Tab-separated table of C-alpha atoms in Angstrom:
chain	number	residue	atom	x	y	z
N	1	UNK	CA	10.043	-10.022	15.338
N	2	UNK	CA	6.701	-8.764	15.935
N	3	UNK	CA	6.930	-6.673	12.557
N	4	UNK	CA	4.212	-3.395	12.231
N	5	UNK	CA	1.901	-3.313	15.312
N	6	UNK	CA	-1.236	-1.308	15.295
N	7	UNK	CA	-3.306	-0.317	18.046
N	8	UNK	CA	-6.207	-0.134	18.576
N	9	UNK	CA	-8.263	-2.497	16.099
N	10	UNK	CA	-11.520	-0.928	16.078
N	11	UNK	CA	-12.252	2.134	17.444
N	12	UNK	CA	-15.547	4.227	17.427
N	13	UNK	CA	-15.449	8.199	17.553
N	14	UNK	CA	-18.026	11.218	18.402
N	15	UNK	CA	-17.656	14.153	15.485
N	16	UNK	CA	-14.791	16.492	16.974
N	17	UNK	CA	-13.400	14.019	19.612
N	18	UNK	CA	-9.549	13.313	19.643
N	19	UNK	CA	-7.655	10.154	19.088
N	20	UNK	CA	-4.268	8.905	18.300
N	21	UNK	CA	-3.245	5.519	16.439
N	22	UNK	CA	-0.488	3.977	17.953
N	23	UNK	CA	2.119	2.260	15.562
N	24	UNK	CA	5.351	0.942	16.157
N	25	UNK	CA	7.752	-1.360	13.958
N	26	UNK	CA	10.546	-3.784	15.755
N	27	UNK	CA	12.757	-4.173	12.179
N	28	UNK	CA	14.721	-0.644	12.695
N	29	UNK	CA	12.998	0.799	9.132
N	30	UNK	CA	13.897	4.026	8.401
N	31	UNK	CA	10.763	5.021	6.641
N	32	UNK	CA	7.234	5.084	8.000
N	33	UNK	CA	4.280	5.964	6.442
N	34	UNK	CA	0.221	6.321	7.243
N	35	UNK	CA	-2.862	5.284	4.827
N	36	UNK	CA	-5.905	5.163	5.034
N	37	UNK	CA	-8.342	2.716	2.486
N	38	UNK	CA	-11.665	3.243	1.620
N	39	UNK	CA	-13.696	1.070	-0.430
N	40	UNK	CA	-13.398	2.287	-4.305
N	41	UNK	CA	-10.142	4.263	-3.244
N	42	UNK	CA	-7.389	2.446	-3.167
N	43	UNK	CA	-4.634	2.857	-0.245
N	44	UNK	CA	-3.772	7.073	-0.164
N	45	UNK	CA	-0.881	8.156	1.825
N	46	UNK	CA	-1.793	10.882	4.557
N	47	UNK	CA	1.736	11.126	6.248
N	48	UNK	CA	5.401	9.725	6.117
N	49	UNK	CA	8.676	9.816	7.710
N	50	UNK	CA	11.856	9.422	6.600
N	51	UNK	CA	13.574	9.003	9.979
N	52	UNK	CA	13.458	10.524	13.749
N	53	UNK	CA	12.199	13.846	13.744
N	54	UNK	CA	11.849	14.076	9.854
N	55	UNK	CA	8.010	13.898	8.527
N	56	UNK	CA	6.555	15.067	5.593
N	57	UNK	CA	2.762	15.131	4.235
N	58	UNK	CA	1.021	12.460	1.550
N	59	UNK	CA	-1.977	13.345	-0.594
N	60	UNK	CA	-4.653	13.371	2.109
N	61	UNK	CA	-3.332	14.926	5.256
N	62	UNK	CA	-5.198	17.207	6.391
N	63	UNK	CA	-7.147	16.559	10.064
N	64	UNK	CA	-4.701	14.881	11.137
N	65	UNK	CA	-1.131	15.104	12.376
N	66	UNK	CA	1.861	13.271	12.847
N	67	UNK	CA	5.476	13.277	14.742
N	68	UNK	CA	8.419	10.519	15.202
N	69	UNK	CA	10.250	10.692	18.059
N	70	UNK	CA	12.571	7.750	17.780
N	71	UNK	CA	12.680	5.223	15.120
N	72	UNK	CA	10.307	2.393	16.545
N	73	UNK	CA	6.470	4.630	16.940
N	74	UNK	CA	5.312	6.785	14.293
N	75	UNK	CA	1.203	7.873	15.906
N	76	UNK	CA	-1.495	9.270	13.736
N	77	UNK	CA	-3.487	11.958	15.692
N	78	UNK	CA	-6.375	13.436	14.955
N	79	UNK	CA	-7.251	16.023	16.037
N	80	UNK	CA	-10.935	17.025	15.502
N	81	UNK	CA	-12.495	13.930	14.166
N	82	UNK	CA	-14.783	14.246	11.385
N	83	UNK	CA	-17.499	11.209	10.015
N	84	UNK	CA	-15.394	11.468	6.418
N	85	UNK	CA	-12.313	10.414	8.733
N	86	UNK	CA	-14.087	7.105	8.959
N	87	UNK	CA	-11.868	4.772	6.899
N	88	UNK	CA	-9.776	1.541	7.622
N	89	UNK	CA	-5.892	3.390	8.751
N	90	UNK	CA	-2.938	0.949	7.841
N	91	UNK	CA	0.786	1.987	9.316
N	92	UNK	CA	3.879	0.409	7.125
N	93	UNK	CA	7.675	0.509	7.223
N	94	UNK	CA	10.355	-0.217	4.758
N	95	UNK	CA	14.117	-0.125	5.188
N	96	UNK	CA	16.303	2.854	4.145
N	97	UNK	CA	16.997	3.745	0.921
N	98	UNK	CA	14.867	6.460	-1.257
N	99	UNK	CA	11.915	7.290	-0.036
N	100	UNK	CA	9.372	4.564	-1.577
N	101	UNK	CA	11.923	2.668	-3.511
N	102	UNK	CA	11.678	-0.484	-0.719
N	103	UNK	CA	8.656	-2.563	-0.623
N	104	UNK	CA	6.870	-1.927	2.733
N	105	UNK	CA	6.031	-3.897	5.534
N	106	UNK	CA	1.997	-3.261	6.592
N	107	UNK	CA	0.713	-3.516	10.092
N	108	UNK	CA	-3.190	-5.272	10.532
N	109	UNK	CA	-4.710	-2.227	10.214
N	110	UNK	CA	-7.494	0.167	12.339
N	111	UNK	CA	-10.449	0.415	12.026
N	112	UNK	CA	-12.031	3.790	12.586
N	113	UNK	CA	-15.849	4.475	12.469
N	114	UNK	CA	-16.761	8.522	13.363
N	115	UNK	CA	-20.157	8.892	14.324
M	1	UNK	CA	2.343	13.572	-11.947
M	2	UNK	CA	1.941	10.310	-11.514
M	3	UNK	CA	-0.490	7.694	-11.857
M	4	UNK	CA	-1.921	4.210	-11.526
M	5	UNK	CA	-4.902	2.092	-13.079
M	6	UNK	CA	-6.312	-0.913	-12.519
M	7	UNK	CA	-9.287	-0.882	-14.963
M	8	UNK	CA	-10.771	-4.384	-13.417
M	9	UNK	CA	-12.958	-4.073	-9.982
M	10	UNK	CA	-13.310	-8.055	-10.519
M	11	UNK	CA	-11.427	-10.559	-12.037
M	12	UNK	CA	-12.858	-14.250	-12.101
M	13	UNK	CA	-10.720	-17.199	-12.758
M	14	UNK	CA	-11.487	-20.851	-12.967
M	15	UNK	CA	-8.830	-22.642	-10.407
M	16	UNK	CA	-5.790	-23.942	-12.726
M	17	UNK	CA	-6.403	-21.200	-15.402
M	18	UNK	CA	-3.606	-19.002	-15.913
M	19	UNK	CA	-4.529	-15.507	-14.321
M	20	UNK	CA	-3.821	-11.655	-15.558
M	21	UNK	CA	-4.677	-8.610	-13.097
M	22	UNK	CA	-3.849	-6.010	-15.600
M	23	UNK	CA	-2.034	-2.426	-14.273
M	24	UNK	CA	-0.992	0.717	-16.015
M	25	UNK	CA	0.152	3.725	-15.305
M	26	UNK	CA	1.624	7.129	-15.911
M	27	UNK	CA	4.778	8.384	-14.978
M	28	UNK	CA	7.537	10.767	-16.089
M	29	UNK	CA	11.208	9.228	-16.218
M	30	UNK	CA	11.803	5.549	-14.694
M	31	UNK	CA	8.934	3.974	-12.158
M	32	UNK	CA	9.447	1.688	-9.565
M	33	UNK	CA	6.203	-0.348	-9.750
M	34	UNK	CA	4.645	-2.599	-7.008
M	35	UNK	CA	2.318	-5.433	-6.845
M	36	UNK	CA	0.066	-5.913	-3.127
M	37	UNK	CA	-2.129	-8.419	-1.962
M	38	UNK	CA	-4.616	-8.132	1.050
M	39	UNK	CA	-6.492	-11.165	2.139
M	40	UNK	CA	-9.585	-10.629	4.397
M	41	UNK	CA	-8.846	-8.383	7.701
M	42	UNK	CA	-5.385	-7.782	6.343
M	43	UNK	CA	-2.933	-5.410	5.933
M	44	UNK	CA	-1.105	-5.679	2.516
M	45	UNK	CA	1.900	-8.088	1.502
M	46	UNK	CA	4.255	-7.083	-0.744
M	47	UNK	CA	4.728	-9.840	-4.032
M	48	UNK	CA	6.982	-8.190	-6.127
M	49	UNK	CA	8.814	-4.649	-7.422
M	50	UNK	CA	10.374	-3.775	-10.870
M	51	UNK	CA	12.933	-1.322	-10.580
M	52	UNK	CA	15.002	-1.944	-13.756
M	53	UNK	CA	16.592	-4.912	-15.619
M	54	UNK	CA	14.973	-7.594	-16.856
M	55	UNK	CA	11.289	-7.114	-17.761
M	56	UNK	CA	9.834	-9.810	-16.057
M	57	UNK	CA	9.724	-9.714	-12.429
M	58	UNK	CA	9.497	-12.768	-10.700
M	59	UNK	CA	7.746	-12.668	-6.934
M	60	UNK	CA	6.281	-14.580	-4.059
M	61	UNK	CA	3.784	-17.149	-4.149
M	62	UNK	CA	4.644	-18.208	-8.177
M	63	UNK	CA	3.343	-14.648	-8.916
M	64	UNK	CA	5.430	-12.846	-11.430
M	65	UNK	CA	4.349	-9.687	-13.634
M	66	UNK	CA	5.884	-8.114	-16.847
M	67	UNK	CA	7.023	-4.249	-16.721
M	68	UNK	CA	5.831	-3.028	-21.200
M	69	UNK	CA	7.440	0.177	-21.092
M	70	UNK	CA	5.710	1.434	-24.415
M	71	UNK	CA	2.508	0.385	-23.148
M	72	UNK	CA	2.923	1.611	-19.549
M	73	UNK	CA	1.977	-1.491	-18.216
M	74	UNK	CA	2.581	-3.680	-15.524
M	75	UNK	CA	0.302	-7.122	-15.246
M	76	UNK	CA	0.225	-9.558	-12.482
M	77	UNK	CA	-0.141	-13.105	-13.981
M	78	UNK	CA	0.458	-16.730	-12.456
M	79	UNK	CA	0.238	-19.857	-14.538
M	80	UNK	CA	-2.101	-21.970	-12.652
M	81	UNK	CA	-4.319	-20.211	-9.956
M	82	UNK	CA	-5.133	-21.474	-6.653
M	83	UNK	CA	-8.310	-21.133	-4.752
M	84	UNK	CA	-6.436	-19.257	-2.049
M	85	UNK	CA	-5.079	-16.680	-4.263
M	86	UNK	CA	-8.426	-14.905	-4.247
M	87	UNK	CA	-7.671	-11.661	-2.618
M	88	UNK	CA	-7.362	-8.429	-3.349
M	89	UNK	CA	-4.698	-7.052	-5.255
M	90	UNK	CA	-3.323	-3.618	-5.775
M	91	UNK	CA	-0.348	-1.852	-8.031
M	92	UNK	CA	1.748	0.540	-7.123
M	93	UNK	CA	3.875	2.884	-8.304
M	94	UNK	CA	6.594	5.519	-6.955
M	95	UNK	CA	9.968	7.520	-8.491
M	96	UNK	CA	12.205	7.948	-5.643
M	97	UNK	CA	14.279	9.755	-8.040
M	98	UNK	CA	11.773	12.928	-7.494
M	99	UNK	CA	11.196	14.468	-4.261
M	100	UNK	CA	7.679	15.496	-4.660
M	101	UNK	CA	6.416	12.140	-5.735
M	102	UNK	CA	4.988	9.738	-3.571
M	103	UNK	CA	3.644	6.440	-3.924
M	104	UNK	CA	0.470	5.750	-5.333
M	105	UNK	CA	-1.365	2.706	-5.423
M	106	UNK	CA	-4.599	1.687	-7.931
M	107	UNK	CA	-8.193	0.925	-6.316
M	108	UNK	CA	-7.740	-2.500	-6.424
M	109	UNK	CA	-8.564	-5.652	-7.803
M	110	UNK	CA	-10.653	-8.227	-6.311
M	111	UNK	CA	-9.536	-11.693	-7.605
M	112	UNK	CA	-12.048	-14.719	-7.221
M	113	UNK	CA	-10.660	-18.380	-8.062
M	114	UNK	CA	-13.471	-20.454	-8.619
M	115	UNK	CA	-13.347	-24.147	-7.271
């Protein structure tokens, strides 16, 4: 099992271009969620998803925007990006259950710089 | 709503001293709490979770950590660090039994073992 993949590592951004991180799990988890860390800040959630076509919003989700077509990819886009967006972005999974009551399963993480 | 502390940026520990990262929080009803680690260009592992029962939680890596209910606490301790246990660590803490909380994790605490 390949576990949470992440793509792309490192990526650098012009204010108001568009992107989308790629993730996609191989363990058939249920849940999916985005963060993004910054130094001082801790991990915050921005989005998560408790199945196909199901997503919901964390504490910091707005510029940016989510969907979850099947079970395996869960992308983060955003949309309009903004140098405040620059921040390391980590994808996770956990199995079913209630929401946050598994421990998760991170992916390596992207970095984003917005210029 | 809820929340998480780790009131130690740094923690430094002699290798073979027995280690504390301390953790408290705030939370209505029962919490599911969390313990991370993130080594260099990482995502983060999970260690261990208490979710109820006994009040000391044993997890990965001869980790453990004791859920105090009256003192809202929930500190990581090892008997005899390593040098390669210096990472970063971070609580977390959820209630899936509420729909509008999340998970939130603390800011972190950097652990050096010193050789």
């Amino acid at each position: 099992n390949a576990g949470v993949t992440q793509t792309p590592k490192f990526q650098v951004l012009k204010t108001g271009q568009s992107m989308t991180l790629q993730c996609a799990q191989d363990m058939n988890h249920e849940y999916m969620s985005w963060y993004r860390q910054d130094p001082g800040m801790g991990l915050r959630l921005i989005h998560y998803s408790v199945g196909a076509g199901i997503t919901d919003q964390g504490e910091v989700p707005n510029g940016y925007n989510v969907s979850r077509s099947t079970t395996e990819d869960f992308p983060l886009r955003l949309l309009s990006a903004a140098p405040s967006q620059t921040s390391v972005y980590f994808c996770a999974s956990s199995p079913s259950g209630l929401a946050f009551s598994y421990e998760q399963y991170f992916g390596p993480g992207t970095r984003l710089t917005v210029t | 709503a809820q929340s998480v502390a780790q009131p130690e940026d740094q923690v430094n520990v002699a290798e073979g001293n027995p280690l504390t990262v301390k953790c408290t929080y705030s939370v209505s009803g029962n919490p599911y709490l969390f313990w991370y680690v993130q080594y260099p260009n990482r995502g983060l592992q999970f260690l261990l979770k208490y979710i109820t029962g006994d009040n000391l939680v044993k997890g990965s890596y001869g980790f453990e950590a004791e859920f105090n209910k009256s003192q809202t606490s929930f500190h990581l301790k090892k008997p005899s660090a390593l040098v390669s246990d210096s990472a970063l660590y971070f609580c977390a803490v959820s209630r899936p039994s509420n729909r509008d909380d999340k998970i939130i994790f603390g800011k972190g605490t950097r652990l050096h073992i010193l050789p």
